Coordinates of C-alpha atoms and ligand atoms in Angstrom, one line a residue:
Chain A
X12 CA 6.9 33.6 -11.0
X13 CA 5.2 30.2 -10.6
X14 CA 7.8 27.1 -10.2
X15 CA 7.5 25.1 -13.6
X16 CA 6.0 22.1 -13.4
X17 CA 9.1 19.8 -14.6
X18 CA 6.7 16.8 -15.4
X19 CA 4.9 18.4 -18.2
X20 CA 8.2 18.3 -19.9
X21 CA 8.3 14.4 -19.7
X22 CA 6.5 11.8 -21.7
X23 CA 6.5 7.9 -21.6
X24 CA 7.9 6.8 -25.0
X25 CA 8.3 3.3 -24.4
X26 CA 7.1 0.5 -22.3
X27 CA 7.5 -3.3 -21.8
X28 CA 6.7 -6.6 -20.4
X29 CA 8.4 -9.6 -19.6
X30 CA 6.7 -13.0 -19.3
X31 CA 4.6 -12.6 -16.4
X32 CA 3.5 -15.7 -14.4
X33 CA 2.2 -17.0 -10.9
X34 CA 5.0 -18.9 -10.8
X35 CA 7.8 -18.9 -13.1
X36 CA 11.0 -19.9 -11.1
X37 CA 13.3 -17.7 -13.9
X38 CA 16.0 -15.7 -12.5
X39 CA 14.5 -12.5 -11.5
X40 CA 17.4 -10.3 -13.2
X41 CA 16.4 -11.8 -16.7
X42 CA 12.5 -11.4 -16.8
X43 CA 14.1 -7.6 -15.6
X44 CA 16.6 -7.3 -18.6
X45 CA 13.8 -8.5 -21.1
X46 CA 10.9 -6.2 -19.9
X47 CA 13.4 -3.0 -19.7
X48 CA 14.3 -4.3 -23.5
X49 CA 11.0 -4.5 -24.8
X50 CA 10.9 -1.3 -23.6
X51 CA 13.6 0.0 -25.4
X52 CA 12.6 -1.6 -28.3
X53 CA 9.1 -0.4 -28.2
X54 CA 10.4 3.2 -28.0
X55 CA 12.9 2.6 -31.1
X56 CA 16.1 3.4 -29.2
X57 CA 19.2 1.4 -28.1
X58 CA 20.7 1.1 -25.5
X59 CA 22.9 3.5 -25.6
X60 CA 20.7 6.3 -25.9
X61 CA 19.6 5.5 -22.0
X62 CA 21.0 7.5 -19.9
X63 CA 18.8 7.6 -17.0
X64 CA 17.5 4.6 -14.3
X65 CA 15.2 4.4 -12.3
X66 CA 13.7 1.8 -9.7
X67 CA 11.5 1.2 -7.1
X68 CA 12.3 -0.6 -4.6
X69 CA 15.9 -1.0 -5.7
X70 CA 17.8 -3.2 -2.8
X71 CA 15.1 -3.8 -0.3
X72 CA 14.0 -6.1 2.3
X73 CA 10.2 -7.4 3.0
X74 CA 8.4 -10.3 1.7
X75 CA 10.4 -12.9 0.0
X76 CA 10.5 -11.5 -3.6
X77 CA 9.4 -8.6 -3.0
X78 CA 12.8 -6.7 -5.0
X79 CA 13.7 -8.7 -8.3
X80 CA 16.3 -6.9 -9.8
X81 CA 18.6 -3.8 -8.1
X82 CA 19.4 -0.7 -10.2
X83 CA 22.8 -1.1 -9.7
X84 CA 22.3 -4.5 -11.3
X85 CA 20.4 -3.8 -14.3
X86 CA 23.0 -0.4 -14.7
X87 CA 25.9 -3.0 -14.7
X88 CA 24.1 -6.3 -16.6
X89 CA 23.5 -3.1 -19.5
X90 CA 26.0 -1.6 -19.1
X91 CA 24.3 1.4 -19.3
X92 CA 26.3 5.1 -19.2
X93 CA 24.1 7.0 -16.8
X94 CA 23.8 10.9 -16.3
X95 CA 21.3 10.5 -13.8
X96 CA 19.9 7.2 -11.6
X97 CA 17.8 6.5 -8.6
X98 CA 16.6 4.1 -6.6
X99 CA 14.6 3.6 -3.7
X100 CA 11.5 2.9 -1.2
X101 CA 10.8 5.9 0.7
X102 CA 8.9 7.8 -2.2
X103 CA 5.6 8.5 -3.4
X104 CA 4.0 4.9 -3.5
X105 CA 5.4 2.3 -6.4
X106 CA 5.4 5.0 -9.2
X107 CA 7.2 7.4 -7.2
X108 CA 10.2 6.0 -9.4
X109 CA 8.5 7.2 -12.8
X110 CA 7.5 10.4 -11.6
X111 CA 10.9 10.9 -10.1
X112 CA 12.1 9.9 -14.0
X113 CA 9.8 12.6 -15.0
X114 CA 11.4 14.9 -12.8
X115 CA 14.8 14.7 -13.6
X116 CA 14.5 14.8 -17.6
X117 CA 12.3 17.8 -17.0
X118 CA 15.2 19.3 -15.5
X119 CA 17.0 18.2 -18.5
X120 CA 19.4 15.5 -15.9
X121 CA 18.5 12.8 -18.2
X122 CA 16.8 12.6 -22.3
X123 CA 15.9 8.8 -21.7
X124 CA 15.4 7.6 -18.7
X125 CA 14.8 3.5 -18.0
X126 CA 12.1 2.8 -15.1
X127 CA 11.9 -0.5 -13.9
X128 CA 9.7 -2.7 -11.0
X129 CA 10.8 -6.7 -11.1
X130 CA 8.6 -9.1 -8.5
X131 CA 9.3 -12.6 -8.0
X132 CA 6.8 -13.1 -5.2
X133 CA 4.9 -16.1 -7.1
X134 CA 8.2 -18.0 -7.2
X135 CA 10.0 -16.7 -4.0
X136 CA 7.1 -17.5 -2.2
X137 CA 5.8 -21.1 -3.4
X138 CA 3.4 -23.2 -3.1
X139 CA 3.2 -22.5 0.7
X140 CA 0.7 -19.6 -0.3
X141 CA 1.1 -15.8 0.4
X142 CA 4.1 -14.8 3.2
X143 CA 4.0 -12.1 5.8
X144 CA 6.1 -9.1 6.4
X145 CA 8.8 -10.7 9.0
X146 CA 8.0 -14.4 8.2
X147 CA 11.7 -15.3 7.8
X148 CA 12.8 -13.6 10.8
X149 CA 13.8 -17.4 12.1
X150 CA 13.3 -17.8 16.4
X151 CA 15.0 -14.9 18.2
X152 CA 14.4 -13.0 15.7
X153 CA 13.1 -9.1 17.2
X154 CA 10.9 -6.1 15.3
X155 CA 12.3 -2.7 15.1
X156 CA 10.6 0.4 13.3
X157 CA 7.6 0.7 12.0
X158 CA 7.0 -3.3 12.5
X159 CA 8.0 -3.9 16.0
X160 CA 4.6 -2.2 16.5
X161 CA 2.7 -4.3 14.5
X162 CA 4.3 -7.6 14.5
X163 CA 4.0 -8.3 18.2
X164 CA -0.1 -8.4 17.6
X165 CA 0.4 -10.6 15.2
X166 CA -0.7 -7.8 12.5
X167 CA 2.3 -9.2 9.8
X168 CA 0.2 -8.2 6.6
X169 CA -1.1 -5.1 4.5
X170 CA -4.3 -7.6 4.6
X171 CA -5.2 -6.7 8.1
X172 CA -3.8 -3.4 8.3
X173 CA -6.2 -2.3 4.8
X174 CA -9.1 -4.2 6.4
X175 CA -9.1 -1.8 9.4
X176 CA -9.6 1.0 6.9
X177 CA -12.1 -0.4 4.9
X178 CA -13.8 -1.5 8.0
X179 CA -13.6 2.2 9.3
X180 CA -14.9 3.0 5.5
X181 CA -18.2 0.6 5.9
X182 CA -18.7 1.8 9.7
X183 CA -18.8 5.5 8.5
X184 CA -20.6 5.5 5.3
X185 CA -22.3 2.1 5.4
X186 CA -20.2 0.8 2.2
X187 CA -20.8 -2.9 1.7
X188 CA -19.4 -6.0 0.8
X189 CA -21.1 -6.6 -2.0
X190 CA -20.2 -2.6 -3.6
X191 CA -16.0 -4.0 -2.5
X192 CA -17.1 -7.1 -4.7
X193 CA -17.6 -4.9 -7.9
X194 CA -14.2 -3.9 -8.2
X195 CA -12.8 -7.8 -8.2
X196 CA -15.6 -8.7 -10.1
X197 CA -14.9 -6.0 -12.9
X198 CA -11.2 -7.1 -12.8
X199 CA -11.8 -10.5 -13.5
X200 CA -14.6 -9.6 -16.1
X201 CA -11.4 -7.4 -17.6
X202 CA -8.6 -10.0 -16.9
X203 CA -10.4 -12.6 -19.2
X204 CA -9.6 -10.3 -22.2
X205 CA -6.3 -10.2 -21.3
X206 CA -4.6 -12.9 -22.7
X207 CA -1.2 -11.6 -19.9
X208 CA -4.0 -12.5 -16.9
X209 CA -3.2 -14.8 -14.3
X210 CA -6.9 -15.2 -13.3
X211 CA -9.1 -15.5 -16.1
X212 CA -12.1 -17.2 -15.5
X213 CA -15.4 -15.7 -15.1
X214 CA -16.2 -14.6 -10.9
X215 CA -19.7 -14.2 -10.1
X216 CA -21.2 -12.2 -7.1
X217 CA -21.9 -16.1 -5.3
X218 CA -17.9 -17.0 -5.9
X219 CA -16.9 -13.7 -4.4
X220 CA -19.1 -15.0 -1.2
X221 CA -17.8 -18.2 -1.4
X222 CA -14.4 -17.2 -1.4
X223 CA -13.2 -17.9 2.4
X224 CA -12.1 -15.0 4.8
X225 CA -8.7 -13.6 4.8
X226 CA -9.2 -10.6 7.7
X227 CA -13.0 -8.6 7.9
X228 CA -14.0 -7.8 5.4
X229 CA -11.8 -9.1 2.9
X230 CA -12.3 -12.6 1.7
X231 CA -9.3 -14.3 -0.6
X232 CA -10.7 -12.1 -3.9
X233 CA -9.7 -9.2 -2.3
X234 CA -6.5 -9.5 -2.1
X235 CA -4.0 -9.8 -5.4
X236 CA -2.1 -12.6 -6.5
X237 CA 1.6 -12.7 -6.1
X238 CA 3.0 -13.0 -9.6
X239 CA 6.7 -13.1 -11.0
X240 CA 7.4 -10.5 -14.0
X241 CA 8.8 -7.3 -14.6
X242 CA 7.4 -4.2 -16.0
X243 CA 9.6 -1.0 -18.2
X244 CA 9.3 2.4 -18.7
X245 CA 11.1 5.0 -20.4
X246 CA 10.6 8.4 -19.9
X247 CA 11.9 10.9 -22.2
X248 CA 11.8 14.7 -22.6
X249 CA 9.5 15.6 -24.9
X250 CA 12.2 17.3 -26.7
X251 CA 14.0 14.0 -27.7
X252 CA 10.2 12.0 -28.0
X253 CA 9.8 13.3 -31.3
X254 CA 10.6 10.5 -34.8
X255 CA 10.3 7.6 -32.4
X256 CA 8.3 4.0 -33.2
X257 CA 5.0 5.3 -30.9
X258 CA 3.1 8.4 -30.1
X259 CA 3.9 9.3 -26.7
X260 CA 2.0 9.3 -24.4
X261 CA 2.3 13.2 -22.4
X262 CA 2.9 13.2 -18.4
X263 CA 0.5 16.5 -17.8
X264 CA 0.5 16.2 -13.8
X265 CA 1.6 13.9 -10.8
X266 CA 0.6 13.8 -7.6
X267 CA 3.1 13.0 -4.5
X268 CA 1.7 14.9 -1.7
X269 CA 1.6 13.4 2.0
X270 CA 0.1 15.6 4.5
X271 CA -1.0 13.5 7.2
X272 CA 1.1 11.2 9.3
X273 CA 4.0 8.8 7.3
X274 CA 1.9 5.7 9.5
X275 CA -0.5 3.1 8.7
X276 CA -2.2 3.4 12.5
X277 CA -1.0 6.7 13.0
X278 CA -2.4 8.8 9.7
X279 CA -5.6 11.1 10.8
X280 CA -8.5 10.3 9.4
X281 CA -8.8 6.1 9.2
X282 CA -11.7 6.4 6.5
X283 CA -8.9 7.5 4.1
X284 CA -5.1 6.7 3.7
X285 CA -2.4 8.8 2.1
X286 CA -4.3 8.6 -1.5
X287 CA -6.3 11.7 0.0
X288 CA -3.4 13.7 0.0
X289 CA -1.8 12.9 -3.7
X290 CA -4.9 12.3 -5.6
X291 CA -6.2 16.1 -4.2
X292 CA -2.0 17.0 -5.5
X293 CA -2.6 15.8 -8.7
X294 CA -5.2 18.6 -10.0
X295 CA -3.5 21.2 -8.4
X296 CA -1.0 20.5 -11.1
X297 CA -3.2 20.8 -14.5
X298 CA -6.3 22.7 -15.5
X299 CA -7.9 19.1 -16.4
X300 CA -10.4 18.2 -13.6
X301 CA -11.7 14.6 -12.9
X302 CA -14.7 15.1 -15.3
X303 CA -11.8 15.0 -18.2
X304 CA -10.4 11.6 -17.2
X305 CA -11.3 8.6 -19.4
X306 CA -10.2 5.9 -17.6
X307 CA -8.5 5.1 -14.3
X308 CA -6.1 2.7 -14.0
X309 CA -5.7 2.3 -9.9
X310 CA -4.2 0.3 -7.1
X311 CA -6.1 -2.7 -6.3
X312 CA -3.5 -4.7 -4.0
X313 CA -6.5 -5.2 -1.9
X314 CA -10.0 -3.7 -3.7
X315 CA -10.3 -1.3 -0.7
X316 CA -7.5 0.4 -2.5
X317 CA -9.6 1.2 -5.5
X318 CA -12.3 2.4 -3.8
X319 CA -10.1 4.8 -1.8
X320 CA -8.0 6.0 -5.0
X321 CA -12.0 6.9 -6.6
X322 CA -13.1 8.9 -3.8
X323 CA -9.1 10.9 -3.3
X324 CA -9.1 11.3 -7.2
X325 CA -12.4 13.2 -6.6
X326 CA -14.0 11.1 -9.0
X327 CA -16.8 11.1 -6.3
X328 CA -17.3 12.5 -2.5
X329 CA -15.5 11.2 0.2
X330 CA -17.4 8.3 1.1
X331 CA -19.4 8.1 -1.9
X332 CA -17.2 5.3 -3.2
X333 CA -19.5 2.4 -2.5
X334 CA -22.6 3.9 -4.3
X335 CA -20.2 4.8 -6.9
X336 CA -18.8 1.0 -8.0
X337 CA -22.6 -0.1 -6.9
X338 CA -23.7 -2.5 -9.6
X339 CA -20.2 -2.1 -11.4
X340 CA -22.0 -0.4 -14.5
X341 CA -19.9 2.9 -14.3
X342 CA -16.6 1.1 -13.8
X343 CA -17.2 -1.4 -16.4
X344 CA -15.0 -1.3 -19.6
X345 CA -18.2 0.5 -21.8
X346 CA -19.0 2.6 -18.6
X347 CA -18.7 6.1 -17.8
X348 CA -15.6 5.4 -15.8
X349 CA -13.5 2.1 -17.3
X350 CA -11.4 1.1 -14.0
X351 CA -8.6 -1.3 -14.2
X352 CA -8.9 -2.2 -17.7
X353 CA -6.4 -5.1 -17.3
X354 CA -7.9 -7.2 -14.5
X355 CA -5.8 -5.0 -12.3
X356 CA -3.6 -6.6 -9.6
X357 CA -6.5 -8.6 -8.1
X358 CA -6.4 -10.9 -11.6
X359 CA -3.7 -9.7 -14.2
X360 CA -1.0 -10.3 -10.4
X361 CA 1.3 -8.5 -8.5
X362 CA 3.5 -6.2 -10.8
X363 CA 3.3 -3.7 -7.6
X364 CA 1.5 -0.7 -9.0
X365 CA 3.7 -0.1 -12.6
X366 CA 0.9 -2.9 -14.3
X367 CA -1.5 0.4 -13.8
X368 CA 0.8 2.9 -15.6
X369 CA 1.5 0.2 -18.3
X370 CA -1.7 -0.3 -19.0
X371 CA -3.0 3.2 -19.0
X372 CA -0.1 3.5 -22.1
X373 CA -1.3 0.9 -23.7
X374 CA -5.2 2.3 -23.6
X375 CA -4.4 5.4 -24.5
X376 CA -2.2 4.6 -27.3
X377 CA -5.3 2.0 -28.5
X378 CA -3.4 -1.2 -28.4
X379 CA -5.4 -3.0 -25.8
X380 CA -6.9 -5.6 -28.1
X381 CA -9.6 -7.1 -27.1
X382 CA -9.6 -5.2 -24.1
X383 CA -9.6 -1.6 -25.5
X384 CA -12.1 0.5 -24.3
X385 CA -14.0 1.4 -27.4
X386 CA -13.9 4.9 -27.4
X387 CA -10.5 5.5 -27.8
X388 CA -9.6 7.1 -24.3
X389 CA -7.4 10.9 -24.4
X390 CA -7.1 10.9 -20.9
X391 CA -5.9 8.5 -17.9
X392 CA -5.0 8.5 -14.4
X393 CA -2.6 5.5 -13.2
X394 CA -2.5 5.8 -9.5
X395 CA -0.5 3.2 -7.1
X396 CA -0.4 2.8 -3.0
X397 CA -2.4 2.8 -0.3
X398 CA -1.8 3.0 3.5
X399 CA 1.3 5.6 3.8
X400 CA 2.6 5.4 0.5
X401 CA 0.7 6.9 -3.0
X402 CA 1.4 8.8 -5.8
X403 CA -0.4 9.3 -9.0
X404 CA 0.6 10.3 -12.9
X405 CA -2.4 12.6 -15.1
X406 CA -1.6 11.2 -18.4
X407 CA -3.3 12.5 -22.1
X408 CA -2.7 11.2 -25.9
X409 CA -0.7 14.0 -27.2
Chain B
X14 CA -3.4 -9.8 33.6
X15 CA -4.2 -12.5 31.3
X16 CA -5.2 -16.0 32.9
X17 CA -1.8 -17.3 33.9
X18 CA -2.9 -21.0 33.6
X19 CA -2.5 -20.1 29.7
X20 CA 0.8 -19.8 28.2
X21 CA 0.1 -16.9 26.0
X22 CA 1.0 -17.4 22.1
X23 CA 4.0 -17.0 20.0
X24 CA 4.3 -13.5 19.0
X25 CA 7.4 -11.5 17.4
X26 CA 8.0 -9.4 19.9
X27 CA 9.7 -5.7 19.7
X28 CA 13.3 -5.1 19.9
X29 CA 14.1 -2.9 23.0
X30 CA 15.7 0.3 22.9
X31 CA 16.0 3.1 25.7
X32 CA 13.1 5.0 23.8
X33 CA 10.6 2.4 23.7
X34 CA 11.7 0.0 27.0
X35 CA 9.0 2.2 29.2
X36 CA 6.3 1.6 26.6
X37 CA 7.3 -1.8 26.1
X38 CA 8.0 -2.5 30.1
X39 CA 5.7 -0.4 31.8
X40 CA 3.0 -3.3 32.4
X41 CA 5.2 -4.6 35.0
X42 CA 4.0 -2.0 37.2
X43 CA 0.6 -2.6 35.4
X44 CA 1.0 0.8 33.5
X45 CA 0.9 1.5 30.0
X46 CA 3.3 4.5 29.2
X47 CA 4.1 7.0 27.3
X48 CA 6.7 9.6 26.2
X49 CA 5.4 12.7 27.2
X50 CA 7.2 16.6 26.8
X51 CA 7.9 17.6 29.9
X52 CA 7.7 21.1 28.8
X53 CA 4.8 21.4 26.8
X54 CA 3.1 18.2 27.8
X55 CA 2.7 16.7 24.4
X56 CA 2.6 12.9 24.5
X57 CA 4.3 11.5 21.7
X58 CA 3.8 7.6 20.2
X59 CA 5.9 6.0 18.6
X60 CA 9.1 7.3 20.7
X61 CA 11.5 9.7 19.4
X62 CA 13.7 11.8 21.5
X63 CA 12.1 15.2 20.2
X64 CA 9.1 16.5 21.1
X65 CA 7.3 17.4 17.5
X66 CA 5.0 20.6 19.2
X67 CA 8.0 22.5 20.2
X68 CA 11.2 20.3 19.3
X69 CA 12.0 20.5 23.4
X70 CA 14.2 17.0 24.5
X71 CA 13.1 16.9 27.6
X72 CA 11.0 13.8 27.4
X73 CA 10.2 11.4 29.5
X74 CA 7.7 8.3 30.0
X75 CA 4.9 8.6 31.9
X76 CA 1.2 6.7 32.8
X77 CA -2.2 6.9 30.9
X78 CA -5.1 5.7 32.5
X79 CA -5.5 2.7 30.5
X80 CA -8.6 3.2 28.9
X81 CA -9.0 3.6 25.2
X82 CA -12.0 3.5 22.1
X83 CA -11.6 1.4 19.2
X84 CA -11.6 3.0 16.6
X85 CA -11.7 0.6 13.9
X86 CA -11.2 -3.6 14.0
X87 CA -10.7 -6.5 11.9
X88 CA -11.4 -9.6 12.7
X89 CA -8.6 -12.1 11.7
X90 CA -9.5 -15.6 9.6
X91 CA -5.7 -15.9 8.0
X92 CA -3.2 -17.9 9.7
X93 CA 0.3 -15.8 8.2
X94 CA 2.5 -17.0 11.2
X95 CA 2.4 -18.7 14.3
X96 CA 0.4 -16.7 16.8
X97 CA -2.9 -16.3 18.5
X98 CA -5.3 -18.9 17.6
X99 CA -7.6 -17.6 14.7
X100 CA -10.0 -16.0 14.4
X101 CA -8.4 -12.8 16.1
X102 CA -8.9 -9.1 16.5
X103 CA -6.5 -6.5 15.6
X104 CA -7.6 -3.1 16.3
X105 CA -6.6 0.2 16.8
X106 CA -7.0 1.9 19.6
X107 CA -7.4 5.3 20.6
X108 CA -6.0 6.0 24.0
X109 CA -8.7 8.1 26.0
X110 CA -5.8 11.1 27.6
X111 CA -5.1 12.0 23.6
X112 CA -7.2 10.2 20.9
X113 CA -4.5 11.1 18.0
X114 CA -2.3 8.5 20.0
X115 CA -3.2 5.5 18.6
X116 CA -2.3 1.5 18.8
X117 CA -2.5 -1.3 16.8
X118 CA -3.1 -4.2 19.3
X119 CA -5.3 -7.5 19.7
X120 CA -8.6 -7.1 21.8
X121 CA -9.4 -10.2 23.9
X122 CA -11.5 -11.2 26.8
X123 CA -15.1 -11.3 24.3
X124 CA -16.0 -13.1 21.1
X125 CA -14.7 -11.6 17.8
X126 CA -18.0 -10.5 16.9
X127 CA -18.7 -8.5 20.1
X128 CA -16.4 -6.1 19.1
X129 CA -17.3 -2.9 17.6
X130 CA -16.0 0.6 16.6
X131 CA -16.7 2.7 19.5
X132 CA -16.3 0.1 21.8
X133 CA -14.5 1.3 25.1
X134 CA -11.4 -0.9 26.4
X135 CA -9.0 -1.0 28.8
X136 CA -5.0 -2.1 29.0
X137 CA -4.4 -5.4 29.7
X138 CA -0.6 -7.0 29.9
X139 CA 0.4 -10.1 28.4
X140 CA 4.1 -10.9 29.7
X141 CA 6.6 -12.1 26.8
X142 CA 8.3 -14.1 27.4
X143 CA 9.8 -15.1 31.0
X144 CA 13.1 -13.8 31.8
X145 CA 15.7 -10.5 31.4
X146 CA 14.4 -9.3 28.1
X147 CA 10.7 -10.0 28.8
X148 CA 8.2 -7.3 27.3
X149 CA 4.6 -6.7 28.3
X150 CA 2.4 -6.6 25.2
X151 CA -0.8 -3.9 25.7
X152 CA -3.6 -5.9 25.1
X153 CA -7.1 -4.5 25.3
X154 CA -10.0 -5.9 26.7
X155 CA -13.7 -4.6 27.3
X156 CA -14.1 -2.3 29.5
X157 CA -15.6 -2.5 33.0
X158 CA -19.1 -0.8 34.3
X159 CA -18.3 2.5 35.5
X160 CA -18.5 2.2 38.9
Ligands
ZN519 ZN1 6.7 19.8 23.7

């Protein structure tokens, strides 16, 4: 007998935002505590009826911000009763802590599980602009793991590591600059409907060449913008997701698979990264195929990241992701493939991969506003990572 | 080596163990080294004690030629820390003995925008800092003609 596919028993019955900002400079824990209640809230339950938690990263080091709130503190600020709870970095990509929710009500360890990802990177960074992995390592300080061998060429940031892909990417299938610029140009263009945005304001092809160089052949728009705010979840079994304030929204497949090398320099093929291996996961998981999806919510902490998560999602050829945003018709809110409906990271700021799954809910439920794609979307994908780390959620109106 | 009327530039430099200290020392003898099975002949990057072909522990450091392809670039505009002057190249290399070894590493001797993918390289050490704990960084620089 085939293993059951415990995720198909999970759906997302709630979710929530707290005030999200560039800067803020509010205690991290709170803007946590208000988005998981607004989650609660939006689901119709209390409190008490959690009984699952889930986080990513929980305690963590890396950048200054980078971990606003634990589990272990939101557990005890709610005092929640838990049957099950989890935390933790080594996982498949941001959402690996949702689909790990999914996981553990389908095996019935949890009815209600809370998910949670807090940043403070806006704020713990200041006005000092964007911080590098290891920048408050103070003199003396020495790299071990997987840093030590990239620190010591002065290789501190995703920025340069993700260029070196992309720049693989362009060497191999002649993708451009100007086919990267469609997928921060869409996000803005999506971003200005969203009144939640941190960049709003109109970005033409000319201000995406402006924009100076960060590492070849990224220039500043194609990297996101640190942000302080905190996005909820919960998950339920579908069992306990009927009578409750919203439709919910079903989990039908994830993807978490990670074939090739755990490595940024190491993984085999340098044209792709580790969304190869979870975006081809994801349909071996549902008898939906990529020509079924409605609208993809994906990873665009640098607009590489996008491009990579269209191509591993199969919704064209490996290398055929250029061509594909080319123009930025098809990804455009009233074309054939709406992508980052929100203004993604790249505008909308840093909520570390859970803005995609929050706004895939909120599409597919129809509450997008001003932003909604018009023909009310069935299916979405919300995929986060890049480099070593992905994992994706197949998600359908029920 | 690097020019030594230079002082080279502040870099975070690794934390030495007994696994890494031949990868991380072996420019001192102007070698770049790896781990390598000494059964099976697997060379293994970055150092662990097991060999991942055949699990064997019997492994132990030894020299590559040196030489290397890059296999993809970027050139660096962003100042994150103090370092080598920008711009910069960070690349990864593929060493030439066993191309799924790879390094992330700086290429210098030639102007950013000489280098390309494909471009053939060779080791060169940059000594960090003076003293008992000093490390030699494997930077790469072009090539020479073939004799
Ligand atoms: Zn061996």
């Amino acid at each position: 007998m085939a293993a059951e596919m415990l995720e198909k028993k999970a759906c997302i019955t709630g979710i929530g935002q707290s005030e999200i900002g560039r800067r803020l400079y509010r205690d991290p824990l709170e803007l946590t505590i208000d988005g998981c209640l607004a989650a609660v809230e939006d689901a119709g339950l209390q409190i008490s009826d959690i009984d699952g938690l889930s986080t990513y990263p929980g305690m963590a080091i890396g950048n200054p911000g980078f971990s606003g709130a634990s589990a272990t503190e939101v557990h005890d600020a709610l005092r929640l009763e838990l049957n099950w709870f989890d935390s933790g970095i080594e996982t498949s990509g941001q959402l690996g802590s949702v689909i790990k929710a999914c996981i553990a009500v389908g095996a019935g360890l949890a009815k209600h599980v809370l998910c949670f990802r807090s940043v403070f990177e806006g704020s713990a960074q200041g006005a000092g602009g964007r911080q590098s992995i290891g920048s408050d390592g103070g003199s003396g300080f020495r790299a071990s793991g997987p840093l030590s061998w990239t620190l010591p060429f002065a290789a501190p940031s995703a920025a340069i590591w993700i260029a070196m892909f992309a720049q693989k990417h362009f060497h191999e299938y002649g993708t451009t600059r100007e086919q990267l610029a469609q997928i921060a140009i869409n996000a803005r263009k999506n971003a200005g409907l969203n009144p939640n945005a941190i960049y709003r304001d109109p970005m033409s092809m000319d201000d995406y060449f402006g924009a100076r160089m960060i590492s070849e052949p990224f220039c500043l728009f194609d990297c996101d913008v640190p942000c302080d705010g905190s996005t909820a979840f919960v998950v339920s079994h579908v069992d306990h997701a009927k009578d409750l304030r919203k439709p919910a929204i079903q989990v039908e497949a994830v993807g978490t698979a990670l074939h090739g090398r755990p490595s940024w320099d190491q993984f085999d093929d340098l044209s792709t990264m580790a969304t190869r291996d979870a975006g081809a996961h994801l349909w071996t998981r549902t008898d939906l195929t990529p020509a079924d999806v409605d609208i993809l919510e994906a990873y665009d902490g640098f607009s590489f990241l996008t491009l990579s998560w269209l191509e591993a999602l199969g919704f064209c050829r490996p290398g055929e992701g250029g061509p594909f945003v080319e123009g930025g018709q098809r990804i455009a809110r009233d074309g054939e493939l709406p992508v980052n409906t929100h203004g993604g990271q790249l505008s909308a700021g840093r909520l570390h991969g859970h803005g995609f799954l929050h706004e895939a809910c909120v599409q597919l439920r129809g509450e997008g506003g001003a932003r909604q794609v018009e023909k009310q979307p069935e299916v979405a994908v919300a995929a986060a990572g890049g480099g070593n780390t992905c994992g994706c959620l197949l998600l359908t109106r029920r | 080596m690097t020019d030594s009327e230079t002082p080279p530039p502040f870099r975070i430099l690794p934390r030495l163990t007994d696994l890494n200290r031949d990868f991380w020392t072996g420019g001192e003898h102007g070698e770049l080294r790896f781990l390598r099975c000494q059964d099976c002949g697997t060379r293994i990057h970055p150092p662990v004690s097991v060999c991942h072909k055949d699990h064997s522990k019997n492994v132990k450091a030894d020299a590559v030629s040196g030489r290397a392809t890059v296999a993809t670039y970027t050139v660096n505009h962003q100042m994150w820390m103090p370092g080598p002057e920008v711009p910069y190249v960070v690349a990864i290399v593929e060493i030439e003995e066993d191309p799924t070894i790879r390094l992330t590493t700086n290429i210098v001797g030639c102007a950013p925008e000489d280098v390309y993918i494909g471009m053939p390289v060779e080791v060169v050490f940059e000594k960090q800092p003076d003293g008992d704990d000093a490390i030699w960084l494997p930077l790469f620089q072009p090539a020479a003609e073939k004799a």
